[in-house]
Coordinates of C-alpha atoms in Angstrom, one line a residue:
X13 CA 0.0 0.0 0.0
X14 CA 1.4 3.4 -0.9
X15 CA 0.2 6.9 0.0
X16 CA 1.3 10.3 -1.0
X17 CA 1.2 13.3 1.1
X18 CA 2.3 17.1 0.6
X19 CA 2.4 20.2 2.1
X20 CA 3.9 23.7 1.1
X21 CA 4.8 26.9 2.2
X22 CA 5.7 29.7 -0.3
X23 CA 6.0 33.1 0.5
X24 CA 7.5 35.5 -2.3
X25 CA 7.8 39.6 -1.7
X26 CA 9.1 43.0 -2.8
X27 CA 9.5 46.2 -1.9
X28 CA 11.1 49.3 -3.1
X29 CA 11.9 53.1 -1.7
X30 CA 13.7 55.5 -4.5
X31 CA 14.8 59.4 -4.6
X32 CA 14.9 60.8 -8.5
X33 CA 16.3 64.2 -9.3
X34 CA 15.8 65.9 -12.5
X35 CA 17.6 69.0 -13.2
X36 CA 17.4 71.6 -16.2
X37 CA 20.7 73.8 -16.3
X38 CA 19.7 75.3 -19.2
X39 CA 17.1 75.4 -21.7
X40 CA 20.1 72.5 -24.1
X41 CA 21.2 70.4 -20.8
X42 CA 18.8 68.5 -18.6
X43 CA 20.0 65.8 -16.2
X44 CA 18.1 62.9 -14.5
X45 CA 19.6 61.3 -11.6
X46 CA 17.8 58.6 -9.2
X47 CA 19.0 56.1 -6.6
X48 CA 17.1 53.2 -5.9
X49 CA 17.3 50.4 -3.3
X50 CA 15.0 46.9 -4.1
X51 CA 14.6 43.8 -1.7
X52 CA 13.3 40.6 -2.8
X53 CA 12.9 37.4 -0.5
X54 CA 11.8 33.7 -1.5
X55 CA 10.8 31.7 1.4
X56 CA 9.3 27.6 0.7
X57 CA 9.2 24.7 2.9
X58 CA 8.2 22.1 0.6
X59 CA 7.3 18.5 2.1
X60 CA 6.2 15.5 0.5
X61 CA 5.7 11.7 1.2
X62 CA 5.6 10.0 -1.9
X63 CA 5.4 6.5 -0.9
X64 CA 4.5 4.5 2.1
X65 CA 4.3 0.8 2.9
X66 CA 1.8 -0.8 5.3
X67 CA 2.3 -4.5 6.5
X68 CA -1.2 -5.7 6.2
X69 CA -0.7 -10.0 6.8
X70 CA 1.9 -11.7 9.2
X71 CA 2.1 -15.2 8.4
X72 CA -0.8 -15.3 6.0
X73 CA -2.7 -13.5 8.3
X74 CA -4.7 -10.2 7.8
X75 CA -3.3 -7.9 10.6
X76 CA -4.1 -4.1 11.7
X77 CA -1.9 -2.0 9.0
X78 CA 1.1 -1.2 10.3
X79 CA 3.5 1.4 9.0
X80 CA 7.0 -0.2 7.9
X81 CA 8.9 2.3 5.9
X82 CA 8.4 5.8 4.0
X83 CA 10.1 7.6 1.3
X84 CA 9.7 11.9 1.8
X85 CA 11.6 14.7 0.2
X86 CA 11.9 18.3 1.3
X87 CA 12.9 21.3 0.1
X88 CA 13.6 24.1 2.4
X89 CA 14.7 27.3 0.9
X90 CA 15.3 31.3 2.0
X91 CA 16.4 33.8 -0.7
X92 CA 17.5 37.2 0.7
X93 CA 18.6 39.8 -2.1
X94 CA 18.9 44.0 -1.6
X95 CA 19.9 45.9 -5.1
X96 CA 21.1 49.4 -4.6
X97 CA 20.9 51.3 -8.0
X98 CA 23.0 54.3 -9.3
X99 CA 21.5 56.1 -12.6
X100 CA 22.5 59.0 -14.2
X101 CA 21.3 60.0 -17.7
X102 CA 22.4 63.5 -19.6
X103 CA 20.8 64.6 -22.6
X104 CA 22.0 68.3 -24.4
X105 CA 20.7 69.9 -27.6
X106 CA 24.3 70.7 -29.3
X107 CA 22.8 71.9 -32.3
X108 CA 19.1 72.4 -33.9
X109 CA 19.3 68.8 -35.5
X110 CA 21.5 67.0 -32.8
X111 CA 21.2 65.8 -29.8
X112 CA 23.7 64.2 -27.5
X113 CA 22.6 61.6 -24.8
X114 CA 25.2 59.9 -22.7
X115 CA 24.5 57.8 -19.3
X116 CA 25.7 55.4 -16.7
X117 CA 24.3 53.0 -14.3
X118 CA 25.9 51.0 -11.5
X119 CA 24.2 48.5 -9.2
X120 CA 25.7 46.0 -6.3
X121 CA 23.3 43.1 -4.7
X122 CA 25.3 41.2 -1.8
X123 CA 22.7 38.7 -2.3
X124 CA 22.2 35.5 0.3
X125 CA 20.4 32.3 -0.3
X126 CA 20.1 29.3 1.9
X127 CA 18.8 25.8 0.6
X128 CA 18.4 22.6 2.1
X129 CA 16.6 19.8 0.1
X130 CA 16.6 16.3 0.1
X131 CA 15.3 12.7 0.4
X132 CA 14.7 10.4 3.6
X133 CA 14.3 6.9 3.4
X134 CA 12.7 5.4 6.9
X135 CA 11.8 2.4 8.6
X136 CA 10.8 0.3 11.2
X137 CA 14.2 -0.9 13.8
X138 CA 15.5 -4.3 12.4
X139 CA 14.3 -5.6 16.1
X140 CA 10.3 -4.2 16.0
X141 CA 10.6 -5.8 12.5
X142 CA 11.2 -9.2 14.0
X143 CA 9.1 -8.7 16.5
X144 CA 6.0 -8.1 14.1
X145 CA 7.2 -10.9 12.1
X146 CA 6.7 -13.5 15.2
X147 CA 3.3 -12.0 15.7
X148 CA 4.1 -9.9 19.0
X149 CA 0.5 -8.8 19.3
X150 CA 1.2 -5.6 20.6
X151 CA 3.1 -3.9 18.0
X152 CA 1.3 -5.7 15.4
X153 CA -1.9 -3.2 16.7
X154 CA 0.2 -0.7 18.3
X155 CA -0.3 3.2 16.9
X156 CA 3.0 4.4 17.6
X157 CA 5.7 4.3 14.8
X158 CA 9.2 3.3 15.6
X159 CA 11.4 4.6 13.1
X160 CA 15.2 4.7 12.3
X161 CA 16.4 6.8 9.3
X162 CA 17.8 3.8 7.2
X163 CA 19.3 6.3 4.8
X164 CA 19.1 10.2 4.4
X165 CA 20.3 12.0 0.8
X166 CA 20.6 15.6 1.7
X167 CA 21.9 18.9 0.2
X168 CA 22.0 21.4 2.1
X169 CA 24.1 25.0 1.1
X170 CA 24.8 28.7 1.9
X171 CA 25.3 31.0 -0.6
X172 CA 26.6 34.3 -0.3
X173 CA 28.2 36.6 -3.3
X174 CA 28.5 40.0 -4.2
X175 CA 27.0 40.8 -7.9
X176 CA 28.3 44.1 -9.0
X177 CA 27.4 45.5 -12.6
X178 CA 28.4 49.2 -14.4
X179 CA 26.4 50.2 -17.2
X180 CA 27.2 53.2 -19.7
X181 CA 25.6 54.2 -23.1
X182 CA 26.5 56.5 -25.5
X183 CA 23.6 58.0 -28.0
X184 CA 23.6 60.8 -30.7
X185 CA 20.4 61.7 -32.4
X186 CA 20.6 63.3 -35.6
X187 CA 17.4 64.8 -37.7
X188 CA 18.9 65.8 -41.2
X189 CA 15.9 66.4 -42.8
X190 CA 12.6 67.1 -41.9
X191 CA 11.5 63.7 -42.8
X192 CA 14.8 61.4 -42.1
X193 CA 15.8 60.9 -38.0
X194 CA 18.8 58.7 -37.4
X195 CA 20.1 57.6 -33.7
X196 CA 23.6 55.8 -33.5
X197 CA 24.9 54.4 -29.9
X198 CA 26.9 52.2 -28.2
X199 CA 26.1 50.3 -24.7
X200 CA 28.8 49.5 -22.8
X201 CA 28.4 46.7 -20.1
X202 CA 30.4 44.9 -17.4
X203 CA 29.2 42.3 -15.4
X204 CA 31.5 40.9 -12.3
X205 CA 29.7 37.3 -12.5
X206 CA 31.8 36.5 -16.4
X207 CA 33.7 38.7 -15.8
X208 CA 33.5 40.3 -19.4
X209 CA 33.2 43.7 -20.4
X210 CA 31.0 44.1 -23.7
X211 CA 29.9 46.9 -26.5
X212 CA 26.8 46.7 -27.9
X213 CA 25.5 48.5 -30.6
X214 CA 22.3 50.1 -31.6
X215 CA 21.0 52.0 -34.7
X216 CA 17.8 53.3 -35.8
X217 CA 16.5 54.7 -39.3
X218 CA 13.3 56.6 -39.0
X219 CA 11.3 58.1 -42.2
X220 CA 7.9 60.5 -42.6
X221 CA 6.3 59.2 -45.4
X222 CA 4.0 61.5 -47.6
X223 CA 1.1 60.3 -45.8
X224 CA 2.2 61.3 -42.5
X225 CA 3.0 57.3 -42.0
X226 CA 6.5 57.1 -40.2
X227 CA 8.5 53.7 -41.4
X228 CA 11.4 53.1 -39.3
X229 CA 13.9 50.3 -39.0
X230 CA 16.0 49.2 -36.0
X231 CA 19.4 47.1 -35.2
X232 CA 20.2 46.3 -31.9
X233 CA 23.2 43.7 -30.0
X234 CA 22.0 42.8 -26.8
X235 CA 23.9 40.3 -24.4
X236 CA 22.1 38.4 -21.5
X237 CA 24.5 37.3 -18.9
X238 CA 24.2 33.5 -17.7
X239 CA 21.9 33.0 -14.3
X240 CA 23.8 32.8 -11.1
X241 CA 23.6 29.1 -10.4
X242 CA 25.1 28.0 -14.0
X243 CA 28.2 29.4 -13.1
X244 CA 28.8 29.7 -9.2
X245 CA 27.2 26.1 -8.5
X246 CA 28.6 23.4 -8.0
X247 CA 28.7 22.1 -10.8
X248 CA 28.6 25.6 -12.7
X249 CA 30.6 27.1 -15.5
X250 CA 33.0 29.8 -14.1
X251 CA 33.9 30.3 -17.7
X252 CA 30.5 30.8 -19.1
X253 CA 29.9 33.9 -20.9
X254 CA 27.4 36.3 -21.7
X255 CA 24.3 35.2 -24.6
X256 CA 24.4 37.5 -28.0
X257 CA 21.1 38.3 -29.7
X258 CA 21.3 40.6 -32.5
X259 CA 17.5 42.6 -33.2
X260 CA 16.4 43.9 -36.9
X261 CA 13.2 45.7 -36.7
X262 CA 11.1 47.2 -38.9
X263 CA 7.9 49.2 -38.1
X264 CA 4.9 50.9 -39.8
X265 CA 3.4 54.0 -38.0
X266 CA 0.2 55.4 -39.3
X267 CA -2.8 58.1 -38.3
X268 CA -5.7 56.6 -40.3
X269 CA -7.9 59.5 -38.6
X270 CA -7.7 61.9 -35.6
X271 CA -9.7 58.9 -33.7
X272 CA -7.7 56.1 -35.0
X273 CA -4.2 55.1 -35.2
X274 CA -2.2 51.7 -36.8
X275 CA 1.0 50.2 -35.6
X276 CA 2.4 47.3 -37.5
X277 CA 6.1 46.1 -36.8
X278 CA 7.7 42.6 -37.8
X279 CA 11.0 41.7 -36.1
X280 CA 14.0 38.7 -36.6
X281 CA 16.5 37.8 -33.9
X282 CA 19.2 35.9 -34.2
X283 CA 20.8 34.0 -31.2
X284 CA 24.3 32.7 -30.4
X285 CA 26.3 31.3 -27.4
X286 CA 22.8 30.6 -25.5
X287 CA 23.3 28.5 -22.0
X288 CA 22.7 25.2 -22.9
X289 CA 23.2 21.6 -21.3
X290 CA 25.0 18.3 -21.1
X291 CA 24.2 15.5 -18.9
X292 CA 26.6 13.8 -17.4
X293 CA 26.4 10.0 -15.3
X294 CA 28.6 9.3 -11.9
X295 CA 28.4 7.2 -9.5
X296 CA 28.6 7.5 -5.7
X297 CA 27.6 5.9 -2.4
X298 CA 24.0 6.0 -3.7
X299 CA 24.4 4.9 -7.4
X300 CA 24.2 6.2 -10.8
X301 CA 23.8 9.7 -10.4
X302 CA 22.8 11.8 -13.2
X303 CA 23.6 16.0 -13.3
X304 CA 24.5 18.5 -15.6
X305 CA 27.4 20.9 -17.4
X306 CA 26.3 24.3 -19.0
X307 CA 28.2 25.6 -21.9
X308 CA 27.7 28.4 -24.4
X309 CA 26.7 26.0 -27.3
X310 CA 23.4 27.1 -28.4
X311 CA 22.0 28.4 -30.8
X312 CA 18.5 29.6 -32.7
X313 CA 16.5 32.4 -34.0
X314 CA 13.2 34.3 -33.4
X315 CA 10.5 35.7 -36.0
X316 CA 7.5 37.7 -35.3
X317 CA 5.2 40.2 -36.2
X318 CA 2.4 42.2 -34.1
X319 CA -0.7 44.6 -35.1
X320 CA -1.9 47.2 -33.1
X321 CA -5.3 49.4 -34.0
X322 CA -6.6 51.9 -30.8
X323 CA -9.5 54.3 -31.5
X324 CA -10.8 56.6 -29.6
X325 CA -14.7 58.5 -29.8
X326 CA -14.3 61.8 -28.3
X327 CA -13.2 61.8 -24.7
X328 CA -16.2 59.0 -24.2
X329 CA -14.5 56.0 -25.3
X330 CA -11.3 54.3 -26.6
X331 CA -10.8 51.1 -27.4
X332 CA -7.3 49.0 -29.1
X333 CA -7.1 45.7 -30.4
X334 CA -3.6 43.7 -30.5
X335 CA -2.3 40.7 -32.0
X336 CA 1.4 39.2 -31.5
X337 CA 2.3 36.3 -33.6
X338 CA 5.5 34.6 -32.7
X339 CA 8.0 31.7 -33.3
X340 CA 11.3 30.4 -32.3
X341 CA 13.6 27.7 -33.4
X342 CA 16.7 26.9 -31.4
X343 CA 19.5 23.6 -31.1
X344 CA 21.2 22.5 -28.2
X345 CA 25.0 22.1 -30.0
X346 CA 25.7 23.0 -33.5
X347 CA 25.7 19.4 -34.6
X348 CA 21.9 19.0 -33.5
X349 CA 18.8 20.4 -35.8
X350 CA 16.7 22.9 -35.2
X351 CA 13.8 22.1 -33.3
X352 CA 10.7 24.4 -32.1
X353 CA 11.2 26.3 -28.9
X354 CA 8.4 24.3 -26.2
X355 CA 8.0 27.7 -24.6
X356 CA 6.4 30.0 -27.0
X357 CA 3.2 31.3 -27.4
X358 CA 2.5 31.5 -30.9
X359 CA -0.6 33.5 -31.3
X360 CA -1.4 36.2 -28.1
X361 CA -4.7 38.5 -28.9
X362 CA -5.8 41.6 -26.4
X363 CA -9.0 43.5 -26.6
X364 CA -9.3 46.2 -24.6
X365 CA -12.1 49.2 -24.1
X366 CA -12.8 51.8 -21.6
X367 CA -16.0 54.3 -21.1
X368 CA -16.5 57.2 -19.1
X369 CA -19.8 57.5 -17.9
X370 CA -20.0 60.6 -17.0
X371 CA -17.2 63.0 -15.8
X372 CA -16.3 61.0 -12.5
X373 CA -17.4 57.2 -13.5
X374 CA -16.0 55.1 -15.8
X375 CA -15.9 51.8 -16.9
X376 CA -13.2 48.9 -19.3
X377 CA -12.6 45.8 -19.8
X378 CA -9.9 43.5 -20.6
X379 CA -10.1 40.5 -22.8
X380 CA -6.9 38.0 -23.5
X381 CA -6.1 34.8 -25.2
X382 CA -3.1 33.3 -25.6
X383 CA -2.4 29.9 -27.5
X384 CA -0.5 28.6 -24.5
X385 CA 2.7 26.2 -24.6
X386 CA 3.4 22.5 -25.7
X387 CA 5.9 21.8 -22.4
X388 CA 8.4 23.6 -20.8
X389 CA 10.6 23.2 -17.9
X390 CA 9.0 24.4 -14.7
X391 CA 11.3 26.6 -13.7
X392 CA 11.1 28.4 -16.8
X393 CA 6.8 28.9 -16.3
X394 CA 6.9 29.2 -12.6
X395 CA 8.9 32.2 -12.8
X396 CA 8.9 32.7 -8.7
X397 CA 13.1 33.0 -8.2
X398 CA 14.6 36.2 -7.2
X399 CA 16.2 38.4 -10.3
X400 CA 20.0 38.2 -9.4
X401 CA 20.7 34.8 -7.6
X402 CA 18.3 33.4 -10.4
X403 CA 18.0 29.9 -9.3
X404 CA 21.0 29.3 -6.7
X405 CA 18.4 27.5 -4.8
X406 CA 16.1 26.3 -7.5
X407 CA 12.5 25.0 -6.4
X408 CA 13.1 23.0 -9.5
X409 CA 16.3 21.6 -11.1
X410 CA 17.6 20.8 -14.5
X411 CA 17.8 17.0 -13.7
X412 CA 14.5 16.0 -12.1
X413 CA 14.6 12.9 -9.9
X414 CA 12.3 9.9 -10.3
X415 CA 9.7 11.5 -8.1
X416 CA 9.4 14.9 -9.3
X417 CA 7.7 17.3 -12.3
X418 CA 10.2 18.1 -15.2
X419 CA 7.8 19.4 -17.7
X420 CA 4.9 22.0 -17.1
X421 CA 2.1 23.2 -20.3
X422 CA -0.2 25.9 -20.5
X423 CA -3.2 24.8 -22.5
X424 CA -4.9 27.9 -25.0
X425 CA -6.3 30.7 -22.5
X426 CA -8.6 33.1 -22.4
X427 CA -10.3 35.4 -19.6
X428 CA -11.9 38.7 -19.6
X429 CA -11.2 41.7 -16.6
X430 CA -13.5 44.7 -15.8
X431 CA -13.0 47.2 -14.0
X432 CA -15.3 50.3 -12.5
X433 CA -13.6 53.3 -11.4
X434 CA -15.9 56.0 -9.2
X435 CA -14.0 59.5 -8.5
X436 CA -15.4 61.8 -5.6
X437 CA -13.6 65.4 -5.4
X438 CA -14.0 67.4 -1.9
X439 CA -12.2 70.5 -0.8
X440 CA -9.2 70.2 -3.2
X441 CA -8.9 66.3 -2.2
X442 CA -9.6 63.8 -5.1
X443 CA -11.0 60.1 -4.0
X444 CA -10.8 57.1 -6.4
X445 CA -12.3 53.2 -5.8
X446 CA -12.6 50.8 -7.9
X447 CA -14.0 47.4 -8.3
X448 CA -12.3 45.2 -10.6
X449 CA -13.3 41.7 -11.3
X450 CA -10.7 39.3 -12.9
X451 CA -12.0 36.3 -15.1
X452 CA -15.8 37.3 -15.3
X453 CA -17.1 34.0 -16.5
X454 CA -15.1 31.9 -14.7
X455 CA -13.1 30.4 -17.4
X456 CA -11.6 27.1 -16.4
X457 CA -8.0 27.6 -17.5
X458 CA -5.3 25.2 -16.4
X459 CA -1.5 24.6 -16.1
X460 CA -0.5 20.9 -16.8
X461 CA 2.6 19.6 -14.7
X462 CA 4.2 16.4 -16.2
X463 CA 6.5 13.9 -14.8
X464 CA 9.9 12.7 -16.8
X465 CA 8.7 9.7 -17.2
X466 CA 5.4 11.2 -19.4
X467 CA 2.9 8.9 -18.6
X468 CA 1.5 10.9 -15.9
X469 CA -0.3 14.4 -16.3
X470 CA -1.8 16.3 -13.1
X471 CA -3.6 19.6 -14.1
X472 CA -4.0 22.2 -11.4
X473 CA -6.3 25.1 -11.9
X474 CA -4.8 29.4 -12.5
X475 CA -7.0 32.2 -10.9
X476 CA -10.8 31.4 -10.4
X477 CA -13.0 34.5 -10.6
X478 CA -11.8 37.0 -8.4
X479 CA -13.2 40.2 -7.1
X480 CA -11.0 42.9 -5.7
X481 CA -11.4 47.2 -4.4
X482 CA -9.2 49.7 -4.0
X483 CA -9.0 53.2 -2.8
X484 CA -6.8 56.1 -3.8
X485 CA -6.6 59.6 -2.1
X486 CA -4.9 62.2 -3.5
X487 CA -4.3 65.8 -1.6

């Protein structure tokens, strides 16, 4: 007989406190400085017992159940990470048709995480064993458990580590001609985690056509760095490096009316050195053990377009319509083939409509479907990890073990928001509430966790129909 049992504790928070100066020395030279200090924990206590055996006969013999062993696992984690934020940003009219905009940024997170995760096997002593066996009645119908820990698997670790990154950009914008606007820069970025320091360019091409459309294409080099745990792990990368993606945009502005307004842009990124994965079998004290190595050995692409139409009826209504079509193709190693990214949601729509009522009640609504996802890794779904450490305690690991969900799926969704906004004014004080309802009619959308094995599914359900008020003063 087998059981399974689970409990869980999650608690995930942030807060943030920030002072922003903007100063104009003269009417060319305007300066923007801010300091900003962010805090995000990540407390879980995850316990589960997924399996149990009962002795039910002794000697042929039906007997009162008794509990002989048990398998749990646990996973016990605490994620403490402050960001303090430096930002500066300068921009000064040199001439009529350029402008000059330099900036730099500098942040430093000692971030802290403490994990402790594991699997107990348990059981009954060799000697209450025996004595079950030769039918001592009383701890054949005896309630209490004797247990020894036959065998515990544990890994438990402290991190600590001091991410420091400085930012600076250079960016001249240039208008020529009435019609033709051109912006040239550089990004300059060093990140103490690789180590590296990189230049990324940028680049933009923008042109009034003789409709009043504006068509304007865009190159960008953009480097992600790898997350935390790939390379300060234990069995991290210290000599990963940063992922390249290079952007080419184009887009298509246009004023149909006074009331109405198109936006149409199509896109193609290409991506190189991405963070990929090899596993690699050992064995140890407990078997063939299975983890992995992280290299820069991917590769893969993006292509997209999306449509956006908003119109607006006075100061009564507006309304805007969006659609986003996307898709991705990546491969592990250059000797693998290209294969469709699991995490991508090819087609996303939005509807979206507001109406004033009258001058201090107005109402809108949301609407939203997305196609949803084939199966991605949990972690990559369940985005619930702080944004520096990034997974140096991971809820869920590259290599799943035997017991747990590798692969989670977003079937197609689709829900619908309103909101109603009352605004009350009194003796130079302005009063807003709102009710807002999220999911009106209660669509039943799922997420779909899988195990590694793929021959079990368990669906668990996203936000029901939820009501919820607020209340803003202003004086």
């Amino acid at each position: 007989m087998t059981e399974v049992d689970f409990s869980a504790y999650f608690r995930n928070g942030f807060e943030a406190q920030g002072i922003h100066l903007r100063s104009e020395f003269t009417e060319n030279l305007t300066s923007n400085i801010s300091f900003t200090h962010a805090f995000t924990f990540l407390n879980t206590d995850f316990k589960a017992i997924f399996g149990q055996t009962f002795l039910t006969k002794v000697d042929g013999r039906e007997v009162e159940p008794k509990l002989i062993s048990r398998k749990s696992t646990y996973n016990n984690i605490k994620v403490n990470v402050p960001i303090y934020t430096l930002r500066g940003d300068v921009s000064y009219q040199l001439t009529p048709k350029f402008q000059f905009e330099p900036g730099l940024l500098f942040t430093f997170s000692p971030a802290n995480s403490f994990g402790d995760r594991g699997i107990i096997y348990e059981g009954l002593t060799d000697s209450d064993m025996f004595s079950i066996l030769h039918e001592d009645e009383e701890l054949v119908n005896s309630d209490n458990e004797f247990y020894q820990v036959i065998r515990p698997e544990t890994d438990g670790d402290e991190f600590w580590y001091d991410f420091r990154r400085s930012e600076g950009y250079l960016q001249g914008r240039y208008d020529p001609l009435s019609f033709l606007s051109l912006a040239l820069g550089m990004r300059f970025d060093y990140f103490n985690l690789t180590e590296e320091l990189s230049a990324q360019p940028r680049g933009s091409l923008s042109v009034k056509l003789s409709n009043n459309a504006t068509l304007r294409f865009a190159y960008g080099s953009y480097e992600q760095s790898p997350l935390g745990y790939q390379v300060l792990a234990e069995n991290g990368n210290r000599d990963l490096k940063s992922s390249i993606a290079r952007h080419y945009t184009m887009e298509f502005e246009h004023r149909l009316s006074s009331q109405t307004e198109l936006k149409f842009a199509t896109y193609y990124k290409s991506l190189f050195d991405l963070v990929t994965t090899n596993v690699v079998e050992f064995t140890n004290d407990f078997g063939l053990q299975t983890t992995v190595r992280y290299y820069n050995q991917g590769t893969g692409y993006i292509s997209g377009a999306e449509a956006f139409l908003r119109h607006r009826v006075n100061e009564k209504f507006f309304g805007w319509f969006s659609y986003a079509w996307t898709h991705r193709e990546q491969r592990a190693h250059l000797d693998a083939p290209y294969e469709p990214h699991i995490f991508a949601n090819t087609h996303i729509i939005s509807l979206v409509s507001n109406y004033n009522i009258s001058p201090t009640l107005e109402i809108g609504g949301k609407w939203q479907y997305s196609s949803g996802t084939t199966g991605a890794p949990v972690s990559e779904i369940l985005l619930i990890q702080d944004p520096i450490t990034r997974g140096m305690q991971p809820i869920f690991t590259d290599v799943q073990g035997a017991y747990e969900i590798s692969l989670a799926s977003l079937p197609s969704y689709h829900r619908l928001d309103i909101r109603v906004i009352k605004t009350w004014r009194r003796k130079g004080w302005q009063i807003s509430g709102f009710l807002e309802i999220l999911n009106v009619y209660n669509r039943k959308n799922t997420i779909k966790f899988h195990n590694p094995a793929g021959d079990n599914v368990q669906e668990a359900p996203q936000l029901p129909i939820i009501p919820y008020i607020g209340l803003t003063i202003e004086f």
